Amino acid sequence: MSETNMGRVPVGNPIPLRFDPTTKQRLEELAADIGPRRFGALVRVAARRLLSDQDRVPEVLDQARRASADARRITWAERPLDLDPETSTRLHQLAHEFHTDRSAIVRVALHRFLTGAGRFRHPVLREDARTDLTCRTRVYLNGSTLVRLEKLLSRNGDALTPAAIRVAVRGLLDDPEDLTADLDTIGAARDLTPETLGPRRNVHFDDDLRGQLDALAGRLDSGRAELMRLAARQLLANPRDLDQAVTEEIYRGDANRAALLARNTRRQQTADQDTAAPAVRKAPSPQGNPFGKRHVFRLDEDTKRRLEELADEYGPRRLSAMLRVGIRRLIENPAADEALAQARRVASPPRTARVDVALDDELLAHLDALAERLGSNRQELVYLAATRILRFHHNIENRMLDEMFRAQNNRKHLLAKHARRERIRRMDRGSGA
């Protein structure tokens, strides 16, 4: 499309990107308030802002990598290690000399043992036959290292893991080599769980922007995907002046720039007028359908399963109603900030289970106000409400009925029908009620 053609100017071929579920959710929520064709434009704005301050990118990228590694570290595997007195003393002295602990030296020793070529079967068999192992210590190793060691030894029969560890330790004590460098790179390394990333999302990048991103990734030994995840997090941390930036990213044709910006301004003014005008409320449905649009939130699989089991006691349209009860109770809770802080301190599992919840405008306004006051967002607060309703769900029957059957003119009839349905359901289950 040429610059004289009215409309959006194509921006090049798509790049597949993957974000963690929380970042993707927040990007979509942020983009939803700006206008059409917004997600891709928002991501490109994030990329341009990252590239505009390239001097800071190495430091920020290093910090992000360390934070990601800290969050995904796997606990050390503790193993007893029996040594003869002489080897135990030498190992202690070497650890003291390099201002480290025995476990770090053992981890370096095992790395050299696994990566070095040579015959090991006979030394391990001789070590296994020793009877002077009177000094016991405990060392902390990576689980993956132990798996590799056992796999290597099992080729020749029984996996004599303790004996192999002692052979590796004695080999290092006899020839420490450049132990300082290995302690920094190998002794401190820990197993990490993989990053939790959502499904792929294609975003169009023009050749110039793609080239700048690839050049920066090449200098930093990184890739497009990692840099774009960093750019997205930086944008979410400081979402300044996004409306104008995204508008300019969407309408990039100079020939029609004024007309397109004017059209976008008219669209925004119309949307503001619609928002300011009193909403026309739909009459209550005789069937008691909840009011409001359906919104998608993400929970972990276990939380969703437990919610479904708990909500199953209340009848149809139950899961959405239970989550609304949880949201209302969270909004009413004067200690919501403390509950949120406590939830953030606990490592949350991957939230991959989708839940649709119908929320009316009034409830959304209260939820957004709470999110702004606590420095949070809808997704985080709904997840908090879900976990709290599982812990504190006593005496919520009346509130569940209020949420499921909101049509006042048919309330008595609907409650009676609900009671009859419950008696039949419980009788079918064999409860005798």
Short mmCIF file of C-alpha atoms in Angstrom, two decimals:
data_model
loop_
_atom_site.label_atom_id
_atom_site.label_comp_id
_atom_site.label_asym_id
_atom_site.label_seq_id
_atom_site.Cartn_x
_atom_site.Cartn_y
_atom_site.Cartn_z
CA MET A 1 0.00 0.00 0.00
CA SER A 2 1.31 3.43 -0.92
CA GLU A 3 1.37 6.51 1.30
CA THR A 4 -1.44 8.05 -0.77
CA ASN A 5 -3.77 5.18 -0.03
CA MET A 6 -6.13 5.95 2.85
CA GLY A 7 -5.77 3.64 5.79
CA ARG A 8 -3.14 1.73 7.65
CA VAL A 9 0.29 1.34 6.09
CA PRO A 10 1.57 -2.26 6.27
CA VAL A 11 4.65 -2.55 8.45
CA GLY A 12 6.38 -5.64 7.11
CA ASN A 13 6.50 -9.35 7.75
CA PRO A 14 5.37 -10.83 11.08
CA ILE A 15 7.71 -11.89 13.87
CA PRO A 16 6.44 -14.68 16.17
CA LEU A 17 6.73 -13.60 19.82
CA ARG A 18 5.88 -15.34 23.07
CA PHE A 19 5.27 -13.61 26.40
CA ASP A 20 4.56 -15.02 29.84
CA PRO A 21 0.79 -15.13 30.53
CA THR A 22 0.81 -12.24 33.00
CA THR A 23 2.73 -9.89 30.69
CA LYS A 24 0.54 -10.81 27.71
CA GLN A 25 -2.63 -10.23 29.75
CA ARG A 26 -1.43 -6.80 30.92
CA LEU A 27 -0.40 -5.82 27.37
CA GLU A 28 -3.83 -6.76 26.05
CA GLU A 29 -5.57 -4.82 28.83
CA LEU A 30 -3.37 -1.79 28.17
CA ALA A 31 -3.90 -1.99 24.42
CA ALA A 32 -7.68 -2.42 24.71
CA ASP A 33 -8.12 1.22 25.79
CA ILE A 34 -6.27 2.71 22.81
CA GLY A 35 -8.08 1.68 19.63
CA PRO A 36 -8.18 -0.83 16.74
CA ARG A 37 -5.08 -2.69 15.53
CA ARG A 38 -3.57 -1.85 18.86
CA PHE A 39 -1.66 -4.89 20.20
CA GLY A 40 0.91 -5.02 17.40
CA ALA A 41 1.37 -1.25 17.44
CA LEU A 42 1.83 -1.30 21.22
CA VAL A 43 4.54 -3.97 20.91
CA ARG A 44 6.32 -1.96 18.21
CA VAL A 45 6.21 1.13 20.44
CA ALA A 46 7.85 -0.97 23.17
CA ALA A 47 10.56 -2.05 20.72
CA ARG A 48 11.27 1.54 19.59
CA ARG A 49 11.54 2.76 23.18
CA LEU A 50 13.98 -0.03 23.99
CA LEU A 51 16.09 0.80 20.94
CA SER A 52 16.05 4.53 21.73
CA ASP A 53 18.14 3.95 24.87
CA GLN A 54 20.49 1.15 23.86
CA ASP A 55 23.23 2.13 26.31
CA ARG A 56 21.08 0.96 29.25
CA VAL A 57 19.95 -2.29 27.62
CA PRO A 58 22.98 -4.46 28.62
CA GLU A 59 22.59 -3.60 32.31
CA VAL A 60 18.80 -4.00 32.30
CA LEU A 61 19.02 -7.27 30.37
CA ASP A 62 21.55 -8.65 32.84
CA GLN A 63 19.30 -7.68 35.75
CA ALA A 64 16.29 -9.32 34.07
CA ARG A 65 18.23 -12.52 33.46
CA ARG A 66 19.37 -12.67 37.09
CA ALA A 67 15.86 -12.02 38.36
CA SER A 68 14.47 -14.72 36.09
CA ALA A 69 17.12 -17.19 37.22
CA ASP A 70 16.51 -16.39 40.89
CA ALA A 71 12.78 -17.01 40.45
CA ARG A 72 13.34 -20.35 38.69
CA ARG A 73 16.12 -21.87 40.79
CA ILE A 74 15.66 -25.50 41.84
CA THR A 75 16.64 -26.51 45.35
CA TRP A 76 20.02 -28.22 45.73
CA ALA A 77 20.04 -32.01 46.08
CA GLU A 78 21.66 -32.89 49.43
CA ARG A 79 23.97 -35.92 49.43
CA PRO A 80 26.13 -37.47 52.19
CA LEU A 81 29.82 -37.81 51.29
CA ASP A 82 32.09 -40.16 53.26
CA LEU A 83 35.82 -39.34 53.02
CA ASP A 84 39.03 -40.54 54.60
CA PRO A 85 40.55 -38.07 57.14
CA GLU A 86 43.33 -36.89 54.83
CA THR A 87 40.99 -36.08 51.92
CA SER A 88 38.52 -34.41 54.26
CA THR A 89 41.24 -32.16 55.67
CA ARG A 90 42.58 -31.23 52.23
CA LEU A 91 39.07 -30.42 50.99
CA HIS A 92 38.43 -28.21 54.02
CA GLN A 93 41.73 -26.37 53.54
CA LEU A 94 41.06 -25.76 49.86
CA ALA A 95 37.60 -24.37 50.59
CA HIS A 96 39.08 -22.06 53.22
CA GLU A 97 41.80 -20.91 50.82
CA PHE A 98 39.28 -19.90 48.13
CA HIS A 99 36.72 -18.47 50.59
CA THR A 100 34.00 -20.88 49.56
CA ASP A 101 32.38 -24.08 50.86
CA ARG A 102 33.00 -27.75 50.20
CA SER A 103 29.87 -28.16 48.10
CA ALA A 104 31.02 -25.62 45.50
CA ILE A 105 34.35 -27.41 45.11
CA VAL A 106 32.60 -30.78 44.77
CA ARG A 107 30.33 -29.34 42.08
CA VAL A 108 33.39 -28.17 40.12
CA ALA A 109 35.03 -31.56 40.60
CA LEU A 110 31.98 -33.39 39.23
CA HIS A 111 31.78 -31.05 36.25
CA ARG A 112 35.41 -31.83 35.36
CA PHE A 113 34.81 -35.54 35.89
CA LEU A 114 31.79 -35.56 33.55
CA THR A 115 33.36 -33.41 30.83
CA GLY A 116 36.87 -34.86 30.87
CA ALA A 117 37.85 -37.83 28.72
CA GLY A 118 39.53 -40.83 30.32
CA ARG A 119 39.07 -44.21 31.93
CA PHE A 120 37.19 -44.16 35.20
CA ARG A 121 35.86 -47.68 35.80
CA HIS A 122 38.87 -49.12 37.67
CA PRO A 123 39.47 -46.02 39.86
CA VAL A 124 35.79 -46.05 40.85
CA LEU A 125 35.87 -49.78 41.67
CA ARG A 126 38.99 -49.33 43.81
CA GLU A 127 37.41 -46.36 45.57
CA ASP A 128 34.26 -48.36 46.30
CA ALA A 129 36.35 -51.01 48.07
CA ARG A 130 37.97 -48.60 50.57
CA THR A 131 37.27 -49.10 54.28
CA ASP A 132 38.88 -45.98 55.83
CA LEU A 133 36.02 -43.56 55.14
CA THR A 134 35.43 -42.23 58.65
CA CYS A 135 34.66 -38.55 57.98
CA ARG A 136 31.14 -37.77 56.80
CA THR A 137 30.06 -34.42 55.37
CA ARG A 138 27.02 -33.30 53.41
CA VAL A 139 27.29 -31.61 50.05
CA TYR A 140 24.71 -29.86 47.89
CA LEU A 141 24.65 -30.67 44.19
CA ASN A 142 22.50 -30.05 41.14
CA GLY A 143 19.97 -32.79 40.50
CA SER A 144 20.83 -32.80 36.79
CA THR A 145 24.51 -33.45 37.65
CA LEU A 146 23.59 -36.53 39.69
CA VAL A 147 21.38 -37.82 36.87
CA ARG A 148 24.22 -37.43 34.34
CA LEU A 149 26.67 -39.12 36.70
CA GLU A 150 24.40 -42.09 37.36
CA LYS A 151 23.69 -42.47 33.66
CA LEU A 152 27.41 -42.53 32.88
CA LEU A 153 28.21 -45.09 35.59
CA SER A 154 25.27 -47.38 34.86
CA ARG A 155 26.77 -48.33 31.49
CA ASN A 156 29.12 -50.64 33.36
CA GLY A 157 26.63 -52.09 35.83
CA ASP A 158 25.77 -50.69 39.26
CA ALA A 159 25.89 -46.89 39.59
CA LEU A 160 28.59 -46.42 42.24
CA THR A 161 27.77 -42.73 42.67
CA PRO A 162 29.45 -42.07 46.06
CA ALA A 163 32.67 -43.69 44.88
CA ALA A 164 32.65 -41.65 41.66
CA ILE A 165 32.18 -38.41 43.63
CA ARG A 166 35.23 -39.27 45.78
CA VAL A 167 37.29 -40.04 42.64
CA ALA A 168 36.29 -36.66 41.20
CA VAL A 169 37.16 -34.83 44.42
CA ARG A 170 40.60 -36.45 44.69
CA GLY A 171 41.30 -35.62 41.04
CA LEU A 172 40.59 -31.95 41.70
CA LEU A 173 42.67 -31.93 44.90
CA ASP A 174 45.63 -33.35 43.01
CA ASP A 175 45.33 -30.75 40.22
CA PRO A 176 43.18 -27.69 41.13
CA GLU A 177 44.08 -25.84 37.89
CA ASP A 178 42.22 -22.49 37.55
CA LEU A 179 39.77 -23.09 40.37
CA THR A 180 38.82 -19.42 40.83
CA ALA A 181 37.21 -19.14 37.40
CA ASP A 182 35.43 -22.50 37.71
CA LEU A 183 34.02 -21.59 41.13
CA ASP A 184 32.46 -18.45 39.66
CA THR A 185 30.96 -20.10 36.59
CA ILE A 186 30.38 -23.74 37.58
CA GLY A 187 30.31 -23.82 41.36
CA ALA A 188 27.61 -21.17 41.53
CA ALA A 189 25.44 -22.54 38.68
CA ARG A 190 22.11 -24.09 39.64
CA ASP A 191 19.38 -25.98 37.83
CA LEU A 192 16.53 -23.78 36.60
CA THR A 193 12.96 -24.60 35.68
CA PRO A 194 12.04 -23.55 32.12
CA GLU A 195 10.34 -20.21 31.58
CA THR A 196 6.55 -20.34 31.36
CA LEU A 197 5.59 -18.71 28.06
CA GLY A 198 2.19 -18.48 26.46
CA PRO A 199 1.15 -19.22 22.86
CA ARG A 200 2.85 -17.49 19.95
CA ARG A 201 1.60 -14.07 18.83
CA ASN A 202 2.61 -12.65 15.44
CA VAL A 203 3.54 -8.95 15.31
CA HIS A 204 4.51 -7.14 12.09
CA PHE A 205 7.87 -5.31 12.05
CA ASP A 206 9.21 -3.23 9.19
CA ASP A 207 12.67 -4.02 7.83
CA ASP A 208 14.37 -1.10 9.57
CA LEU A 209 12.95 -1.92 13.01
CA ARG A 210 13.68 -5.61 12.53
CA GLY A 211 17.27 -4.83 11.50
CA GLN A 212 17.91 -2.62 14.53
CA LEU A 213 16.48 -5.27 16.86
CA ASP A 214 18.61 -8.02 15.31
CA ALA A 215 21.75 -5.87 15.46
CA LEU A 216 21.23 -5.17 19.16
CA ALA A 217 20.50 -8.84 19.84
CA GLY A 218 23.73 -9.82 18.07
CA ARG A 219 25.82 -7.43 20.18
CA LEU A 220 24.29 -8.72 23.43
CA ASP A 221 24.28 -12.45 22.57
CA SER A 222 20.50 -12.38 22.82
CA GLY A 223 17.56 -12.80 20.44
CA ARG A 224 14.47 -10.96 19.25
CA ALA A 225 12.15 -12.80 21.61
CA GLU A 226 14.21 -12.09 24.76
CA LEU A 227 14.64 -8.41 23.87
CA MET A 228 10.94 -8.00 23.15
CA ARG A 229 10.00 -9.56 26.49
CA LEU A 230 12.35 -7.06 28.13
CA ALA A 231 10.84 -4.21 26.08
CA ALA A 232 7.31 -5.26 27.09
CA ARG A 233 8.19 -5.32 30.80
CA GLN A 234 9.81 -1.87 30.56
CA LEU A 235 6.76 -0.48 28.79
CA LEU A 236 4.40 -1.90 31.43
CA ALA A 237 6.57 -0.47 34.19
CA ASN A 238 6.36 3.03 32.66
CA PRO A 239 3.33 3.32 30.30
CA ARG A 240 3.73 7.05 29.60
CA ASP A 241 2.10 8.86 26.65
CA LEU A 242 0.97 5.65 25.00
CA ASP A 243 -2.15 6.93 23.23
CA GLN A 244 -0.23 9.30 20.98
CA ALA A 245 2.69 6.91 20.46
CA VAL A 246 0.44 4.01 19.43
CA THR A 247 -1.66 6.28 17.22
CA GLU A 248 1.46 7.41 15.37
CA GLU A 249 2.57 3.79 15.05
CA ILE A 250 -0.78 2.76 13.56
CA TYR A 251 -1.05 5.67 11.10
CA ARG A 252 2.40 6.03 9.58
CA GLY A 253 1.52 7.37 6.09
CA ASP A 254 2.67 11.00 5.85
CA ALA A 255 0.36 11.86 2.94
CA ASN A 256 -2.79 11.11 4.95
CA ARG A 257 -1.40 11.63 8.43
CA ALA A 258 -3.53 14.70 9.29
CA ALA A 259 -6.76 13.10 8.07
CA LEU A 260 -6.07 9.84 9.88
CA LEU A 261 -5.17 11.55 13.15
CA ALA A 262 -8.31 13.70 12.90
CA ARG A 263 -10.42 10.58 12.34
CA ASN A 264 -8.81 8.93 15.36
CA THR A 265 -9.56 12.05 17.45
CA ARG A 266 -13.24 11.97 16.39
CA ARG A 267 -13.42 8.26 17.27
CA GLN A 268 -11.91 8.95 20.69
CA GLN A 269 -14.33 11.83 21.35
CA THR A 270 -17.28 9.64 20.42
CA ALA A 271 -16.05 6.92 22.75
CA ASP A 272 -15.63 9.47 25.56
CA GLN A 273 -19.19 10.72 25.03
CA ASP A 274 -20.54 7.19 25.09
CA THR A 275 -18.67 6.58 28.33
CA ALA A 276 -19.93 9.81 29.89
CA ALA A 277 -23.56 9.17 28.92
CA PRO A 278 -25.58 7.13 31.45
CA ALA A 279 -25.58 3.51 30.42
CA VAL A 280 -28.89 2.05 29.38
CA ARG A 281 -29.49 -0.84 31.70
CA LYS A 282 -31.06 -3.95 30.31
CA ALA A 283 -34.20 -5.10 32.04
CA PRO A 284 -33.66 -8.04 34.40
CA SER A 285 -33.98 -11.34 32.63
CA PRO A 286 -36.67 -13.72 33.99
CA GLN A 287 -34.08 -16.48 33.78
CA GLY A 288 -31.75 -14.56 36.07
CA ASN A 289 -28.84 -14.27 33.61
CA PRO A 290 -25.94 -12.25 35.04
CA PHE A 291 -25.54 -8.75 33.57
CA GLY A 292 -22.43 -7.46 31.88
CA LYS A 293 -19.92 -8.71 29.36
CA ARG A 294 -17.86 -11.83 29.84
CA HIS A 295 -14.20 -11.30 30.71
CA VAL A 296 -11.42 -13.85 30.43
CA PHE A 297 -9.11 -14.50 33.37
CA ARG A 298 -6.37 -17.08 33.95
CA LEU A 299 -6.08 -19.41 36.94
CA ASP A 300 -3.82 -22.36 37.59
CA GLU A 301 -5.34 -25.76 36.86
CA ASP A 302 -5.61 -26.81 40.52
CA THR A 303 -7.40 -23.61 41.59
CA LYS A 304 -9.89 -23.91 38.72
CA ARG A 305 -10.61 -27.56 39.56
CA ARG A 306 -11.19 -26.78 43.24
CA LEU A 307 -13.46 -23.85 42.36
CA GLU A 308 -15.54 -26.06 40.07
CA GLU A 309 -15.88 -28.70 42.79
CA LEU A 310 -16.95 -26.10 45.36
CA ALA A 311 -19.30 -24.28 42.99
CA ASP A 312 -20.94 -27.56 41.93
CA GLU A 313 -23.02 -27.47 45.12
CA TYR A 314 -24.94 -24.38 44.04
CA GLY A 315 -26.48 -25.19 40.67
CA PRO A 316 -26.23 -23.67 37.14
CA ARG A 317 -24.17 -20.58 36.29
CA ARG A 318 -22.28 -21.36 39.45
CA LEU A 319 -18.55 -20.84 38.74
CA SER A 320 -19.00 -17.30 37.41
CA ALA A 321 -21.29 -16.46 40.33
CA MET A 322 -18.80 -17.81 42.85
CA LEU A 323 -16.00 -15.70 41.41
CA ARG A 324 -18.22 -12.60 41.56
CA VAL A 325 -18.91 -13.36 45.22
CA GLY A 326 -15.17 -13.65 45.80
CA ILE A 327 -14.53 -10.34 44.00
CA ARG A 328 -17.19 -8.53 46.03
CA ARG A 329 -15.79 -9.89 49.28
CA LEU A 330 -12.28 -8.82 48.28
CA ILE A 331 -13.52 -5.30 47.48
CA GLU A 332 -15.25 -5.15 50.88
CA ASN A 333 -12.16 -6.44 52.71
CA PRO A 334 -10.40 -3.56 54.54
CA ALA A 335 -7.19 -5.64 54.65
CA ALA A 336 -7.07 -6.32 50.90
CA ASP A 337 -3.63 -4.72 50.64
CA GLU A 338 -2.21 -7.13 53.23
CA ALA A 339 -3.82 -10.11 51.48
CA LEU A 340 -2.31 -9.03 48.15
CA ALA A 341 1.15 -8.53 49.66
CA GLN A 342 1.03 -11.99 51.23
CA ALA A 343 -0.10 -13.57 47.95
CA ARG A 344 2.78 -11.91 46.08
CA ARG A 345 5.30 -13.42 48.49
CA VAL A 346 4.13 -16.92 47.60
CA ALA A 347 5.45 -18.36 44.32
CA SER A 348 2.37 -18.80 42.10
CA PRO A 349 2.03 -21.79 39.71
CA PRO A 350 1.56 -21.30 35.95
CA ARG A 351 -1.87 -19.83 35.22
CA THR A 352 -2.95 -21.58 32.04
CA ALA A 353 -6.60 -22.44 32.80
CA ARG A 354 -9.10 -20.05 31.21
CA VAL A 355 -12.16 -18.90 33.16
CA ASP A 356 -14.93 -16.68 31.74
CA VAL A 357 -16.63 -14.38 34.25
CA ALA A 358 -19.55 -12.03 33.52
CA LEU A 359 -18.94 -8.69 35.27
CA ASP A 360 -21.30 -5.71 35.18
CA ASP A 361 -20.04 -2.15 34.79
CA GLU A 362 -20.51 -1.28 38.45
CA LEU A 363 -18.51 -4.25 39.70
CA LEU A 364 -15.79 -3.54 37.13
CA ALA A 365 -15.54 0.07 38.32
CA HIS A 366 -15.07 -1.05 41.93
CA LEU A 367 -12.52 -3.68 40.86
CA ASP A 368 -10.52 -1.16 38.80
CA ALA A 369 -10.58 1.33 41.68
CA LEU A 370 -9.20 -1.32 44.03
CA ALA A 371 -6.52 -2.26 41.48
CA GLU A 372 -5.44 1.38 41.14
CA ARG A 373 -5.30 1.82 44.92
CA LEU A 374 -3.20 -1.34 45.41
CA GLY A 375 -0.99 -0.91 42.32
CA SER A 376 -2.37 -4.11 40.80
CA ASN A 377 -4.59 -5.19 37.88
CA ARG A 378 -7.80 -7.11 37.25
CA GLN A 379 -6.07 -10.41 36.56
CA GLU A 380 -4.08 -10.41 39.79
CA LEU A 381 -7.06 -9.36 41.92
CA VAL A 382 -9.42 -11.95 40.39
CA TYR A 383 -6.84 -14.65 41.04
CA LEU A 384 -6.51 -13.43 44.64
CA ALA A 385 -10.31 -13.44 45.01
CA ALA A 386 -10.45 -17.02 43.69
CA THR A 387 -7.84 -18.31 46.14
CA ARG A 388 -9.49 -16.51 49.06
CA ILE A 389 -12.98 -17.83 48.30
CA LEU A 390 -11.52 -21.34 48.44
CA ARG A 391 -10.16 -20.63 51.95
CA PHE A 392 -13.11 -18.64 53.32
CA HIS A 393 -16.32 -20.00 51.79
CA HIS A 394 -18.46 -20.59 54.86
CA ASN A 395 -21.99 -19.09 54.95
CA ILE A 396 -21.99 -17.84 51.37
CA GLU A 397 -25.21 -19.61 50.29
CA ASN A 398 -27.33 -16.45 50.30
CA ARG A 399 -24.69 -14.46 48.42
CA MET A 400 -24.41 -17.24 45.82
CA LEU A 401 -28.18 -17.18 45.31
CA ASP A 402 -28.09 -13.38 44.97
CA GLU A 403 -25.47 -13.69 42.23
CA MET A 404 -27.20 -16.52 40.37
CA PHE A 405 -30.73 -15.12 40.53
CA ARG A 406 -30.64 -11.34 40.27
CA ALA A 407 -34.08 -10.71 38.75
CA GLN A 408 -36.08 -9.33 41.65
CA ASN A 409 -39.53 -9.70 40.09
CA ASN A 410 -39.07 -13.46 39.71
CA ARG A 411 -36.87 -14.08 42.73
CA LYS A 412 -39.37 -16.11 44.77
CA HIS A 413 -40.22 -18.36 41.83
CA LEU A 414 -36.55 -18.85 40.89
CA LEU A 415 -35.51 -19.71 44.45
CA ALA A 416 -38.29 -22.29 44.69
CA LYS A 417 -37.21 -23.82 41.37
CA HIS A 418 -33.62 -23.90 42.57
CA ALA A 419 -34.65 -25.70 45.77
CA ARG A 420 -36.59 -28.33 43.77
CA ARG A 421 -33.64 -28.86 41.42
CA GLU A 422 -31.28 -29.30 44.37
CA ARG A 423 -33.54 -31.93 46.00
CA ILE A 424 -33.69 -33.91 42.76
CA ARG A 425 -29.93 -33.61 42.18
CA ARG A 426 -29.05 -34.80 45.66
CA MET A 427 -31.52 -37.67 45.42
CA ASP A 428 -29.88 -38.76 42.16
CA ARG A 429 -26.52 -38.72 43.94
CA GLY A 430 -27.88 -41.13 46.52
CA SER A 431 -27.85 -38.75 49.45
CA GLY A 432 -31.47 -39.51 50.31
CA ALA A 433 -32.19 -35.81 50.86
#
